[in-house]
Structures are given as structure tokens and as C-alpha cells.
Short mmCIF file of C-alpha atoms and ligand atoms in Angstrom, two decimals:
data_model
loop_
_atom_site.label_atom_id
_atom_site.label_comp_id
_atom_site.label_asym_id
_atom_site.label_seq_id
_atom_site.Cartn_x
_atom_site.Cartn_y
_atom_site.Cartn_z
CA UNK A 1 -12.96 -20.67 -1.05
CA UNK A 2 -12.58 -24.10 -1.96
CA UNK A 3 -12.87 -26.68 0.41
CA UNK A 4 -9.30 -28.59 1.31
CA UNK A 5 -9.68 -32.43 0.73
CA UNK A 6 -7.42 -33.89 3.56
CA UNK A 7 -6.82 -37.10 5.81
CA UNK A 8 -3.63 -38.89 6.91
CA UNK A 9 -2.63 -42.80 6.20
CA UNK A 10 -0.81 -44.79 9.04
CA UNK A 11 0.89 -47.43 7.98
CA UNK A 12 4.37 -48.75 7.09
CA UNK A 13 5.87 -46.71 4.49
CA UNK A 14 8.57 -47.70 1.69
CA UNK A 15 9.79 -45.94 -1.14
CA UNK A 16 12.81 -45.14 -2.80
CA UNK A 17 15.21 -42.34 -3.39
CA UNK A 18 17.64 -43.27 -5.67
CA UNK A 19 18.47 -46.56 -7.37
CA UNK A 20 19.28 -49.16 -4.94
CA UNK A 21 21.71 -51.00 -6.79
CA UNK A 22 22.16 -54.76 -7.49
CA UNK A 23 23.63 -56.19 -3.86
CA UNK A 24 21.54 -57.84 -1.58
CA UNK A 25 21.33 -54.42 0.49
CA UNK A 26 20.36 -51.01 -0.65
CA UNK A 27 22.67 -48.82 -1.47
CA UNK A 28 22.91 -46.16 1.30
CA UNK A 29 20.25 -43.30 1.10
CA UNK A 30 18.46 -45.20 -1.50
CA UNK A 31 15.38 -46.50 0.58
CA UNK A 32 13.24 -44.42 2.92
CA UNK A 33 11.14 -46.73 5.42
CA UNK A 34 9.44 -45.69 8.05
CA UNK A 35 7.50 -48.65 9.92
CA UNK A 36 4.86 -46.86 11.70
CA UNK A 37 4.69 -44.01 9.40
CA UNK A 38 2.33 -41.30 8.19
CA UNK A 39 1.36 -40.17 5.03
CA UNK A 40 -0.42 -36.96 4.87
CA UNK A 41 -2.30 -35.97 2.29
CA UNK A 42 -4.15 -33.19 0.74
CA UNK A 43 -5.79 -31.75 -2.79
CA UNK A 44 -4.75 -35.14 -4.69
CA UNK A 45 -1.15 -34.25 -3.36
CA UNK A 46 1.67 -35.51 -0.41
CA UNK A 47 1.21 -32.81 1.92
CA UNK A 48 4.22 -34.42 4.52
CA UNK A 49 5.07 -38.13 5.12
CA UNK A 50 6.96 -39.22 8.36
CA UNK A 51 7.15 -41.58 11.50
CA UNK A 52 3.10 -40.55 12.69
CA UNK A 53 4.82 -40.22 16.46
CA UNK A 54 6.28 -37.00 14.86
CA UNK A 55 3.53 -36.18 12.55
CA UNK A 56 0.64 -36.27 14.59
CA UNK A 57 1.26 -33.10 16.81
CA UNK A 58 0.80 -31.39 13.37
CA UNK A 59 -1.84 -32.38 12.22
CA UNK A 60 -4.92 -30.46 12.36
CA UNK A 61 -7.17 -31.72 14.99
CA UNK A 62 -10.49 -34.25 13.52
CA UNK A 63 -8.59 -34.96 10.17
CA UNK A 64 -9.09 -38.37 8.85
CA UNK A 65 -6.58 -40.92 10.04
CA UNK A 66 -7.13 -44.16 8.12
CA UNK A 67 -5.43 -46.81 10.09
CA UNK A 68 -3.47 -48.92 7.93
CA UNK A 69 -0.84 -50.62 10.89
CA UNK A 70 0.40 -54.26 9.49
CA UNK A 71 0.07 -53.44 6.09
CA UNK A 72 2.85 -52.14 3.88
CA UNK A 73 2.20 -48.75 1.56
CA UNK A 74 4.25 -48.33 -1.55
CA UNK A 75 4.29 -46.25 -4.62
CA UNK A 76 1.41 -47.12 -7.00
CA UNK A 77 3.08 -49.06 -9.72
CA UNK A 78 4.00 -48.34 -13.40
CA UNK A 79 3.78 -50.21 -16.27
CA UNK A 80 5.54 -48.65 -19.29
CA UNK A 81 4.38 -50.93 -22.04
CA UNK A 82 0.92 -52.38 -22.41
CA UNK A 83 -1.97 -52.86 -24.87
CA UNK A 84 -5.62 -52.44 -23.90
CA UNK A 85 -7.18 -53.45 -26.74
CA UNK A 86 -5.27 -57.06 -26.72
CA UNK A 87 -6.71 -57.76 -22.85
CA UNK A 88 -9.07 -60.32 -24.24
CA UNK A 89 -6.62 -61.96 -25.69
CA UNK A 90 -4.46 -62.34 -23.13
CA UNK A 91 -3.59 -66.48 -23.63
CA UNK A 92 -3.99 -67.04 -27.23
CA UNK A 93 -2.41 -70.40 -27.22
CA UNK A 94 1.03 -71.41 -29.02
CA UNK A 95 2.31 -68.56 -31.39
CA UNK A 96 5.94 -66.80 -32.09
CA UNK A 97 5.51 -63.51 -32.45
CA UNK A 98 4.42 -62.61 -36.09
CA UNK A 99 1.86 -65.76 -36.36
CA UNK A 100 0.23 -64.32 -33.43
CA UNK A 101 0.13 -60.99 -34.66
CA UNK A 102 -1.54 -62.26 -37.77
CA UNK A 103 -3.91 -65.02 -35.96
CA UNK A 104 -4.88 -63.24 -32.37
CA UNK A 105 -4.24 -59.11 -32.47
CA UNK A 106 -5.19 -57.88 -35.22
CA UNK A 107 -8.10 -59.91 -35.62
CA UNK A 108 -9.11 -58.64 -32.40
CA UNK A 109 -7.99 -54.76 -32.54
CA UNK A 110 -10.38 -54.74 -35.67
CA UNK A 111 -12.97 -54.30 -33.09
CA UNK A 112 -11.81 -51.19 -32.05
CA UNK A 113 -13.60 -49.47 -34.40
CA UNK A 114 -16.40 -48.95 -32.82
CA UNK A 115 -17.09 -46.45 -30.17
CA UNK A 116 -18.60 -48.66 -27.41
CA UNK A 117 -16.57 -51.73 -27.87
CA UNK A 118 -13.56 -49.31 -26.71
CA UNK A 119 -15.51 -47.40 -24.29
CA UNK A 120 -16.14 -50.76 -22.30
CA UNK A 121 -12.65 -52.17 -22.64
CA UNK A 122 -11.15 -48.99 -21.50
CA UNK A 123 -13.52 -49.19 -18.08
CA UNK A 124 -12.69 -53.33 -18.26
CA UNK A 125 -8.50 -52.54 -18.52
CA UNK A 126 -8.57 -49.78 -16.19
CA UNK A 127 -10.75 -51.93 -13.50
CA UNK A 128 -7.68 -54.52 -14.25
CA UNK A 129 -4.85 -52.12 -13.85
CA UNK A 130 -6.62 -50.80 -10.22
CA UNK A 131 -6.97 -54.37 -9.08
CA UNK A 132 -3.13 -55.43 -9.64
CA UNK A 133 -1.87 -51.98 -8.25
CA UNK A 134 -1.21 -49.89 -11.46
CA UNK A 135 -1.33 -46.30 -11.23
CA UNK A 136 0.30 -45.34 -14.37
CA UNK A 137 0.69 -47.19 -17.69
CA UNK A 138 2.48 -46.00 -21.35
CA UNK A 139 -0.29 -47.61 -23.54
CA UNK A 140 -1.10 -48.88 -27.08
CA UNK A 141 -4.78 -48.39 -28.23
CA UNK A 142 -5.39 -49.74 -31.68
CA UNK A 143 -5.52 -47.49 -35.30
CA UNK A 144 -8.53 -46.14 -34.63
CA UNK A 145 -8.81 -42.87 -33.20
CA UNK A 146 -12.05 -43.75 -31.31
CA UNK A 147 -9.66 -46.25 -29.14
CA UNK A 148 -8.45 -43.71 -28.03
CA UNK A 149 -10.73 -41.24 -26.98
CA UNK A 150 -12.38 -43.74 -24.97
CA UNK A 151 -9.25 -44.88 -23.27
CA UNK A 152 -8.13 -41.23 -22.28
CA UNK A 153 -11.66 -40.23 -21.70
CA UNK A 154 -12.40 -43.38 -19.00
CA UNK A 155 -8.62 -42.34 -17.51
CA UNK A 156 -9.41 -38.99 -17.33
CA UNK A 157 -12.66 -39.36 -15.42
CA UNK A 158 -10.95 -41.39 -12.80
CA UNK A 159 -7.98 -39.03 -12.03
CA UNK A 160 -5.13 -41.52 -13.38
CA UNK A 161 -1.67 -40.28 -14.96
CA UNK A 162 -1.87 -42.37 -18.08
CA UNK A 163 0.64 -41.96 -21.68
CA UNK A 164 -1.02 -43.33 -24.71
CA UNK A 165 -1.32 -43.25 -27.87
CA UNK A 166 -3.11 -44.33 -31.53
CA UNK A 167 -1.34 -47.05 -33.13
CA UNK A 168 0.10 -45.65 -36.54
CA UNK A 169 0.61 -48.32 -38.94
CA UNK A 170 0.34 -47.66 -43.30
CA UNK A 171 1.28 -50.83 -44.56
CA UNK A 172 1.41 -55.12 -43.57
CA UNK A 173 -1.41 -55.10 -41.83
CA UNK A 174 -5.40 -55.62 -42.49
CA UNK A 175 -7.15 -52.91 -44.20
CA UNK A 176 -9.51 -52.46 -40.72
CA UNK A 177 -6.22 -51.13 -39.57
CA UNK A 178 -4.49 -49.18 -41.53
CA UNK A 179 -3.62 -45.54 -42.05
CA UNK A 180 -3.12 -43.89 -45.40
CA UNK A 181 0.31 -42.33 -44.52
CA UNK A 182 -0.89 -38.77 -43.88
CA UNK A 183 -4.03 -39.10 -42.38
CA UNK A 184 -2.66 -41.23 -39.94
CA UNK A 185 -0.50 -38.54 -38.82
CA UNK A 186 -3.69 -36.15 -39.03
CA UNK A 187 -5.70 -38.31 -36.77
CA UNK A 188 -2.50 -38.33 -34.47
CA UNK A 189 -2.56 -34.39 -34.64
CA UNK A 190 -6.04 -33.91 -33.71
CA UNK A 191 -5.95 -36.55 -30.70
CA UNK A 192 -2.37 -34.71 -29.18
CA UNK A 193 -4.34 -31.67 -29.50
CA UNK A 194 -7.15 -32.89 -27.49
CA UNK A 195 -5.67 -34.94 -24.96
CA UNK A 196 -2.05 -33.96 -24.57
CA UNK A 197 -1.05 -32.26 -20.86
CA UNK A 198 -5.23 -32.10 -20.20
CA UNK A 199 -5.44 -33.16 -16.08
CA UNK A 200 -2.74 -36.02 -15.66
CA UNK A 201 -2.93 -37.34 -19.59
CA UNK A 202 0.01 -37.52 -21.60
CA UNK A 203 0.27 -37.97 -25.48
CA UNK A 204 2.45 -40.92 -26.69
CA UNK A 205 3.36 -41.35 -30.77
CA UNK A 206 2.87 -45.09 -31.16
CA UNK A 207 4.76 -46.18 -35.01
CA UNK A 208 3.89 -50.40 -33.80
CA UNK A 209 7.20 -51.36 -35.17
CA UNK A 210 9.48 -50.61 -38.42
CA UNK A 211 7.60 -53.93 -40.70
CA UNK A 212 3.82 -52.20 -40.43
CA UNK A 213 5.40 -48.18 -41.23
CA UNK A 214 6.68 -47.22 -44.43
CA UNK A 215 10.01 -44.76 -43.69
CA UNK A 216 7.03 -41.94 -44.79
CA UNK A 217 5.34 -42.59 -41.66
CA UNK A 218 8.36 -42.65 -39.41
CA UNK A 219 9.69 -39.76 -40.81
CA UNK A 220 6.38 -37.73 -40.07
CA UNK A 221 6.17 -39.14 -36.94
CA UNK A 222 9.92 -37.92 -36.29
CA UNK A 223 8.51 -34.73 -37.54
CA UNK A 224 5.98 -34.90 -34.66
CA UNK A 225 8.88 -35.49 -32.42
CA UNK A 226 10.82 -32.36 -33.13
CA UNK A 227 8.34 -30.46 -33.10
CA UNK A 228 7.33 -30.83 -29.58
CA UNK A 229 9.82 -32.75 -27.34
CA UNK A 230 7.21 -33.02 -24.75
CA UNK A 231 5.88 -35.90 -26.34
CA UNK A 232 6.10 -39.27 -25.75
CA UNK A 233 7.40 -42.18 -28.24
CA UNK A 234 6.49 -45.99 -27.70
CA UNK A 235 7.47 -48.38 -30.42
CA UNK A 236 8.54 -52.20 -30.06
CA UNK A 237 12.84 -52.99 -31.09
CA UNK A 238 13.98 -56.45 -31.66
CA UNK A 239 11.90 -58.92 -29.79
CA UNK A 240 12.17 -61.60 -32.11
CA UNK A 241 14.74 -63.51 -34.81
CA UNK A 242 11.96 -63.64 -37.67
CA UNK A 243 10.94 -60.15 -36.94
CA UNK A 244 14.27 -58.78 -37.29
CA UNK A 245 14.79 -60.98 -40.78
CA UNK A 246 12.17 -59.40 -41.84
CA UNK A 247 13.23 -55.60 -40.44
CA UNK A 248 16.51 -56.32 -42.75
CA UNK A 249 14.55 -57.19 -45.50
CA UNK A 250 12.15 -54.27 -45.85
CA UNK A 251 14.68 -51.60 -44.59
CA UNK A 252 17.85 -52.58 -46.65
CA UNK A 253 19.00 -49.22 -46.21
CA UNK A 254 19.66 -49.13 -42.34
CA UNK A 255 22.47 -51.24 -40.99
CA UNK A 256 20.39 -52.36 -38.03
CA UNK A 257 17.15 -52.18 -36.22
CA UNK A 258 17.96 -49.38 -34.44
CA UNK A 259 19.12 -47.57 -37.12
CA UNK A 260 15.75 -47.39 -38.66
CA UNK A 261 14.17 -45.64 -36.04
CA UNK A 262 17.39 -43.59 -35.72
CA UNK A 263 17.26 -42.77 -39.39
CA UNK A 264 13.48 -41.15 -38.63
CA UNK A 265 14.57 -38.94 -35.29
CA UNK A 266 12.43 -41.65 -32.96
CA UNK A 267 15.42 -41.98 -30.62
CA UNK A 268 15.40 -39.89 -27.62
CA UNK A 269 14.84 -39.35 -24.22
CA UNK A 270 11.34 -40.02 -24.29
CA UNK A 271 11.33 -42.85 -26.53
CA UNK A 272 10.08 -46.35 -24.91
CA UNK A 273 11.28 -49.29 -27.23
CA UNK A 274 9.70 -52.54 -25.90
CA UNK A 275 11.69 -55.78 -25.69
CA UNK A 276 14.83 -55.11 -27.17
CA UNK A 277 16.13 -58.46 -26.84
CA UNK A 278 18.37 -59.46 -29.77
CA UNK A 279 20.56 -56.56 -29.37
CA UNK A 280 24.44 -55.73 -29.41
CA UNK A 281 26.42 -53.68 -26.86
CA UNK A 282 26.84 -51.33 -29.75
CA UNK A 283 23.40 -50.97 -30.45
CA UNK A 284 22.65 -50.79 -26.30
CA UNK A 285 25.17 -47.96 -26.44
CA UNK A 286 23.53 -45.89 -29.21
CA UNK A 287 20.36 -46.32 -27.02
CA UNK A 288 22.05 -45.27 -23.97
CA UNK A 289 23.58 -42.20 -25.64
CA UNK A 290 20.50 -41.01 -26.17
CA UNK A 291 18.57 -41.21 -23.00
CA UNK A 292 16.06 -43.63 -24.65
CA UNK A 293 14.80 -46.69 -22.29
CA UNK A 294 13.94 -50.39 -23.00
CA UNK A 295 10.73 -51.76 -21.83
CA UNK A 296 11.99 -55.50 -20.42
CA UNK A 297 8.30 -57.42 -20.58
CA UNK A 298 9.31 -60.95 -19.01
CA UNK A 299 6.19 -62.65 -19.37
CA UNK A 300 5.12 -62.00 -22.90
CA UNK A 301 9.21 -62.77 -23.73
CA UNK A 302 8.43 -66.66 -22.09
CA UNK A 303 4.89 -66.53 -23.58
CA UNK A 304 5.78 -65.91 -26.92
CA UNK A 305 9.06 -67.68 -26.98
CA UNK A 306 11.03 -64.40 -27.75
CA UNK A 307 14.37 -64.94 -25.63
CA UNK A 308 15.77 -63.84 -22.27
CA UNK A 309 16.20 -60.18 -22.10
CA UNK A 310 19.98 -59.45 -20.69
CA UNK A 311 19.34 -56.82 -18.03
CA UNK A 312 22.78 -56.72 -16.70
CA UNK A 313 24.56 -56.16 -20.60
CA UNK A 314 22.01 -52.85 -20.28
CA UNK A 315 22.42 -52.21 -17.19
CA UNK A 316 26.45 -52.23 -18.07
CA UNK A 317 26.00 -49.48 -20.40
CA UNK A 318 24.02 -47.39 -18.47
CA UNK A 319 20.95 -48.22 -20.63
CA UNK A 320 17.84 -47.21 -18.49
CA UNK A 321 15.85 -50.30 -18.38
CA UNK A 322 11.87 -50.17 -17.71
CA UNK A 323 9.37 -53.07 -16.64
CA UNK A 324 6.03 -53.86 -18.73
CA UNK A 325 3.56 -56.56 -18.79
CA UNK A 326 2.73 -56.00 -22.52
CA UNK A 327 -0.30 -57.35 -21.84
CA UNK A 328 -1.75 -59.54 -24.33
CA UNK A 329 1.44 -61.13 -25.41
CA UNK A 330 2.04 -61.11 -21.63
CA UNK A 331 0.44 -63.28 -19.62
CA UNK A 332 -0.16 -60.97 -16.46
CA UNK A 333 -0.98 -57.42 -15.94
CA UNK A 334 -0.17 -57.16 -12.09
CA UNK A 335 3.35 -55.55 -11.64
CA UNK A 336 4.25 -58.11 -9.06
CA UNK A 337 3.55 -60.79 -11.19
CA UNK A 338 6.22 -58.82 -14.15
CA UNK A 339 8.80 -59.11 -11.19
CA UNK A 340 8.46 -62.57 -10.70
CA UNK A 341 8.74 -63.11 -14.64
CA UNK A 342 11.55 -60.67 -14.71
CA UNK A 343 13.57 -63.15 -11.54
CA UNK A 344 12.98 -66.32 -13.83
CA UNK A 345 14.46 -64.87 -16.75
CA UNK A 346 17.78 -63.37 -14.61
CA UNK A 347 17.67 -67.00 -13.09
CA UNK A 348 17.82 -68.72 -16.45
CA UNK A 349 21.00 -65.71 -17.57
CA UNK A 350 23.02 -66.12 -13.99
CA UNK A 351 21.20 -62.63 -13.21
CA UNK A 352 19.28 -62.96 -10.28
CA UNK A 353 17.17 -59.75 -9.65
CA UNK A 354 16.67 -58.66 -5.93
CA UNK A 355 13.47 -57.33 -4.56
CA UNK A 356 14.63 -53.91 -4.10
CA UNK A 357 15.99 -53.96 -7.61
CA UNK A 358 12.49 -54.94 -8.73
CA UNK A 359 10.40 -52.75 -6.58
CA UNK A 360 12.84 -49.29 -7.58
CA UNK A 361 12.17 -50.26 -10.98
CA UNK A 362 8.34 -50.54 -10.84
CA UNK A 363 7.96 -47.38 -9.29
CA UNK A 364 10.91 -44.23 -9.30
CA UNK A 365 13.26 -46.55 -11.76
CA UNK A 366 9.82 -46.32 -14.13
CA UNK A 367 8.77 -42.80 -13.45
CA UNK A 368 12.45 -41.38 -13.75
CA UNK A 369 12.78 -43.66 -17.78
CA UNK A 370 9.27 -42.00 -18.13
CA UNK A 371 10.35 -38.97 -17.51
CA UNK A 372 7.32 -38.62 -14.97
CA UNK A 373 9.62 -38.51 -11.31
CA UNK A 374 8.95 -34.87 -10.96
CA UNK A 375 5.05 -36.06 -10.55
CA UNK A 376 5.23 -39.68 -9.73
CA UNK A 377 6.87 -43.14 -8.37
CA UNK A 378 7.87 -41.82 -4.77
CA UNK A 379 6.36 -41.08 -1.41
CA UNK A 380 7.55 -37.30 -0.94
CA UNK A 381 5.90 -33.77 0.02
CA UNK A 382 4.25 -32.31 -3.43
CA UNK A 383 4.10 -35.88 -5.22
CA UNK A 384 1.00 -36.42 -6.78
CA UNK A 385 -0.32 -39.44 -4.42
CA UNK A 386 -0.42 -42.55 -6.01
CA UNK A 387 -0.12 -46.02 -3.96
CA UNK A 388 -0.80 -49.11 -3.22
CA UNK A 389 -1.40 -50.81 0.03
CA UNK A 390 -0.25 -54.29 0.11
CA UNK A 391 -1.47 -56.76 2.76
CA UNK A 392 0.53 -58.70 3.63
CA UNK A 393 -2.07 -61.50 5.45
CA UNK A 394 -3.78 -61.63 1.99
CA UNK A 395 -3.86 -64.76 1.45
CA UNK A 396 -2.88 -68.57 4.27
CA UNK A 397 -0.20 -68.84 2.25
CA UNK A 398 1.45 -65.54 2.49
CA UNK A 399 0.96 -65.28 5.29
CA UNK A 400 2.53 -68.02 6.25
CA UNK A 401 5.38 -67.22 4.52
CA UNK A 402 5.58 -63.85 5.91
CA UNK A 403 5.86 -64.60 9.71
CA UNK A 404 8.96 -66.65 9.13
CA UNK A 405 10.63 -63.71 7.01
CA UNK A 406 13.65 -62.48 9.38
CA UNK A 407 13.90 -59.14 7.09
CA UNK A 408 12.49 -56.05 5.27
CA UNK A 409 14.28 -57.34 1.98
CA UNK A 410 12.66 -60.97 2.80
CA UNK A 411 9.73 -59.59 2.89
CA UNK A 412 9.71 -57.70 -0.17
CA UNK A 413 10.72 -60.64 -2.28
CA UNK A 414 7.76 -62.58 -0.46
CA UNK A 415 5.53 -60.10 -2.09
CA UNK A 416 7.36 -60.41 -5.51
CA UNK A 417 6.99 -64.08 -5.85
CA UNK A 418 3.58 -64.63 -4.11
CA UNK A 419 1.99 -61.52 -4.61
CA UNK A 420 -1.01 -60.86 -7.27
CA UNK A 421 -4.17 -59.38 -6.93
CA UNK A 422 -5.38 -60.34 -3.85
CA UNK A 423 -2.06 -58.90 -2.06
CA UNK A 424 -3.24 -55.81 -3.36
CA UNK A 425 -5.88 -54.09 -0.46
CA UNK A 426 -6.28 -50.57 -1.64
CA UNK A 427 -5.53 -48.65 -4.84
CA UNK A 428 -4.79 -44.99 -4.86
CA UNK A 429 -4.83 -42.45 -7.47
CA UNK A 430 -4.52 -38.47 -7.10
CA UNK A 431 -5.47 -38.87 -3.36
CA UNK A 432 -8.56 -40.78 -3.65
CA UNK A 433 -9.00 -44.79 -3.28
CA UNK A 434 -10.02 -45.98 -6.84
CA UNK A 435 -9.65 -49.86 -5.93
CA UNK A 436 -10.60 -51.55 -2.68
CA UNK A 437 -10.33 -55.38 -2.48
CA UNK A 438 -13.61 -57.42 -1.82
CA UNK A 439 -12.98 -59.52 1.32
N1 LIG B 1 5.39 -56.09 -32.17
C1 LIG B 1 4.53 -55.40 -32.95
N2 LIG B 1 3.31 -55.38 -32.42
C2 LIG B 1 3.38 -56.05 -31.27
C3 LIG B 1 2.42 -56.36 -30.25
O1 LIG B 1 1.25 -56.00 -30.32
N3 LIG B 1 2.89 -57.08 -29.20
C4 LIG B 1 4.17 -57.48 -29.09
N4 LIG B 1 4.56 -58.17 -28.03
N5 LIG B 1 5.08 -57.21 -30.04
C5 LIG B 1 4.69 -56.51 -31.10
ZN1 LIG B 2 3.93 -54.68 -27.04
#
């Protein structure tokens, strides 16, 4: 008989239920909080979660009870669109988006092809995600299959629920990094068979965006689609005015962006399309229709000068919205730190976005676009248990700002707009701690 792996976490609990809305309060039945609660787990699982005066007469006498009172335990967070081969160059100074393409990533995904190189930025990027809170990330490796391996390999030994995929690109980019049309799609074949459903892994197709496919390539990777709607599909839409010039240019046959991927079956419920910023409410509609989510990445939109992403015209067609760091154009990987962007840019559009707002969306708003709620994103018996607990003393300053917070919601915004790394005291993925703060 195998040996049950159990022990209980006291702490205050948060998590959500439903979507909380856009008022300054939760929308009722949306939040579950429970400020001296108890999370119990067991096999990588939530066993039962509750106020611990009720739990603890159940719970098997000598099980581990790690005392977490005064901090606050949330979800682990999600990121739904990021790129681990551009972490070291995260800050590549003064580019729009196609110069820096050109002058900073693929420069620097050329690395990728060799074996160790990705084996040590997968460890590096994973070590990063654990340290900001990140449980679960949709990810971009680079062209070469290697990138890859490592990355699902170096997830897969550390227990984490990760979607990624190989880059597929066949034309408009250096020869280091790109496909011939069907090999590409080979290499994608062989990788999906390998790593696709194994533990907590998922498979994403990754076309980088309509200028570096030919309509051969999104076709077959359409083809992929159908095929097996258990996939995933991560792609960027409309981040930028020169990149959509150019979108028109090479695709004179679609009447829009959108319409290119549509025109290739890339549109669906599992389809992530990063930025989609210089879009119509027709276009938001067609996305809508379909299930298909946005990925809203506020800090690589300021960084690179893209625009400010309207949340509420998506939100107004029932457009499921997701939040990324899209690390390297973005400037920070720590989901906190992607809330604070993403309440800058509302600022600057007359949309304000509340911490509950935020914190539903990096956790159950994210798992549910991902598809992944079933497993992920909330604090509930048979979840797979990922979370983070955040410390609220973490640093004199928030501290500070903490004891003079009258509410919950005050609180949580605290968190939002101070919180980074350091607020971050323990990571936890499938049941064990993967990240514990120094100090
Ligand atoms: N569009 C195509 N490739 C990329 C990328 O790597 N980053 C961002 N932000 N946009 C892209
Ligand atoms: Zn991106």
C-alpha cells in the first residue's frame, strides 16, 4: 500500500467561486474567505478546506499542521502568455515591436539550439515563476524542438501544470529559426506525442503570429487543431499599428487580422491570442463567439509602446479576457506586478480595475479561459493544490500600509500595488512547497 502524503495549512484562506464582477464589492457567492481557515491536503490534492475550528476534530490525530496565522493563502497564480527563452532579455532598451523582434528576440532565441543552453533557462524561468507565485504558465519556447524538451522536462520533474509549445514559424525570420513548412509540423507531432496529457503537461500549437507563417503552416496547424480539440493554441493578434500594416500586406486575402487565423481553423475555445489591442467590437465579437480568450499583457503593452488594451469593450461582449506578463517584452514576470500594470492602463482608459477583479482573473478567471478550472485556480476539495502564501509583513513598507487598511478589499489592492517577490513567502505546487523565501 502506498503511503498517504498528508498535512493541513492554517491560515487565512481566499479564493473565488465565480467572477466577482466590476463594483467595488464582490458579487454575492463569488468569494469564499475564511480568516482562520484550514486547508487540508493530501496525495498532491485538496482533501477539505474550512474554518480549522471545524476542521480540526477531523483530522487524523499527529498530521502536520503548518501554522500559517497572519498570512494570507491564495490560489497559485497563472500566467497565460509568456516566453522563456526571451527572460534574458527582459529590458532591451527602446524598441516598437517589430525592431525589437529583429534587434533583441530572435537574436537571442538563436541560442536555443542547443540542448544545455535550454536546459538551464528552463531551471532559471521556472526558479523565476516559483519566486513571483506562478503555478501555471501557457508558454512560448523558441523553433527548436530541444527548447522544448528541456522546458517540459525541468516542469515535469518539479510537479507543475505547465501548456507549451515549439514556436512554428516558415518564413520572415532568421534561418537559425525557421521551419521548412512540413517539418515544422513534424517536429510539432513528435513533441505532442511525447509530452501531451504526460503528469500535469499540456501541449500548446504556437504559429508566433500571421507575418512569420505562410497560410501552409496555419492551415496544417489548423489541421492539428481538428484533429484533436484537446490541444491548446497560443498565437499573438494585433498588438501593434506596423504589425497589422504589415498583416494586410502579406495576407491580402483576409479582410482582417482575425480573419487570417479564422481562415486556418485557429479560432476556438482553446485558442489564447495575446494582446489584441487594435481591435473592433466586430472583431471582439467573432472572438467571443467562439469561446477564444485574449491574453491582456499590460507591461510589455507600456514597454513596447503598443497601446492601452480596452478591457471593458471585451468585457462588453462577453470576450473572456486573460492576464500575461509576456515576459521579455514585459517588464515583470510576478502576477502582482501584471495587476498593477493592468490598473495603470484602466487608469489611463477611465477603467479602473479592482483588486478582486484582478485577483479572479489571475487565478479561476485564468484557469476557466484555459480551460484548466476542473484542475486548477481555486481552493476546493479534489483541486490539484496549487498556492501561494502571501505575507503580508514582507516588507516596512507593506506593512505599514497594511495596518492602516480598514478592509479585506483594501488589503488585496495593497498586495496588488506593493506586492512582488518578496510578498511572496511560500510557493506550492501539487501539494509540495517548491519556493520558500530566504529571510
Ligand atoms: N509578436 C510576435 N512575436 C512576439 C513576441 O515574441 N513578443 C511579443 N510581445 N509580440 C510578438
Ligand atoms: Zn508574446
Amino acid at each position: 500500500m502506498t503511503k498517504t502524503d498528508s498535512r493541513v495549512l492554517r491560515a487565512e484562506l481566499l479564493s473565488f467561486d465565480a467572477d466577482p464582477g466590476e463594483g467595488d464589492t464582490p458579487a454575492e457567492g463569488s468569494v469564499r474567505h475564511l480568516e482562520d481557515g484550514a486547508l487540508w491536503l493530501e496525495n498532491g490534492r485538496i482533501r477539505a478546506i474550512g474554518d480549522y475550528a471545524t476542521l480540526a476534530p477531523d483530522l487524523p490525530p499527529g498530521i502536520d499542521i503548518i501554522d500559517h496565522r497572519g498570512k494570507l493563502l491564495v490560489p497559485g497564480f497563472i500566467d497565460s502568455h509568456v516566453h522563456y527563452v526571451q527572460l534574458e532579455i527582459m529590458a532591451s532598451y527602446g524598441r516598437q515591436l517589430l525592431d525589437w523582434l529583429n534587434d533583441y528576440t530572435f537574436p537571442e532565441e538563436c541560442r536555443f539550439a542547443e540542448r544545455e543552453h535550454a536546459e538551464r533557462l528552463s531551471e532559471a524561468f521556472l526558479d523565476e515563476l516559483l519566486r513571483v507565485g506562478t503555478t501555471t504558465a501557457q508558454v512560448f519556447c523558441s523553433s527548436h524542438p530541444a527548447s522544448v524538451d528541456a522546458f517540459f522536462a525541468a516542469s515535469h520533474r518539479r510537479g507543475l501544470c505547465m501548456l507549451a509549445g515549439k514556436v512554428l514559424m516558415d518564413r520572415h525570420a532568421p534561418a537559425g529559426l525557421t521551419d521548412d513548412t512540413e517539418g515544422g509540423i513534424r517536429d510539432t507531432e513528435r513533441l505532442i506525442g511525447d509530452w501531451h496529457g504526460k503528469g500535469r503537461l499540456g501541449y500548446s500549437l504556437t504559429p508566433r503570429f500571421a507575418p512569420t507563417s505562410t497560410r501552409a503552416q496555419l492551415d496544417a496547424t489548423g489541421g492539428l487543431l481538428r484533429n484533436d480539440p484537446g490541444l491548446w493554441l497560443q498565437t499573438h493578434l494585433a498588438e501593434n499599428t506596423g504589425e497589422l500594416d504589415w498583416v494586410a500586406e502579406l495576407f491580402p486575402g483576409s479582410r482582417d487580422y482575425l480573419e487570417v487565423y479564422e481562415q486556418s481553423g485557429l479560432v476556438g475555445p482553446r485558442s489564447t491570442f495575446a494582446h489584441g489591442i487594435h481591435l473592433d467590437q466586430e472583431m471582439r465579437g467573432r472572438l467571443a463567439e467562439r469561446g477564444a480568450n485574449l491574453a491582456f499583457c499590460p507591461s510589455s503593452n507600456m514597454f513596447l509602446g503598443s497601446g492601452l488594451f480596452d478591457r471593458l469593450a471585451a468585457r462588453d461582449m462577453r470576450l473572456n479576457i486573460t492576464y500575461a506578463s509576456d515576459v521579455g517584452g514585459g517588464t515583470d514576470l510576478s502576477g502582482l506586478a501584471t495587476l498593477k500594470a493592468a490598473y495603470q492602463v484602466g487608469q489611463l482608459r477611465g477603467q479602473p480595475l479592482t483588486a478582486w477583479q484582478g485577483l479572479y482573473g489571475l487565478t479561476l478567471g485564468n484557469a476557466r479561459a484555459l480551460s484548466l478550472d476542473h484542475r486548477i485556480g481555486r481552493l476546493a476539495p479534489g483541486m490539484e493544490a496549487d498556492f501561494v502564501v502571501l505575507d503580508p509583513d514582507a516588507t516596512p513598507l507593506l506593512a505599514r500600509r497594511h495596518a492602516r487598511c480598514r478592509t479585506l478589499g483594501e488589503r488585496l489592492f495593497a498586495f496588488m500595488m506593493l506586492g512582488d517577490d518578496r510578498s511572496v513567502l511560500e510557493t506550492w505546487a501539487g501539494g509540495r512547497c517548491r519556493h520558500r523565501r530566504q529571510g
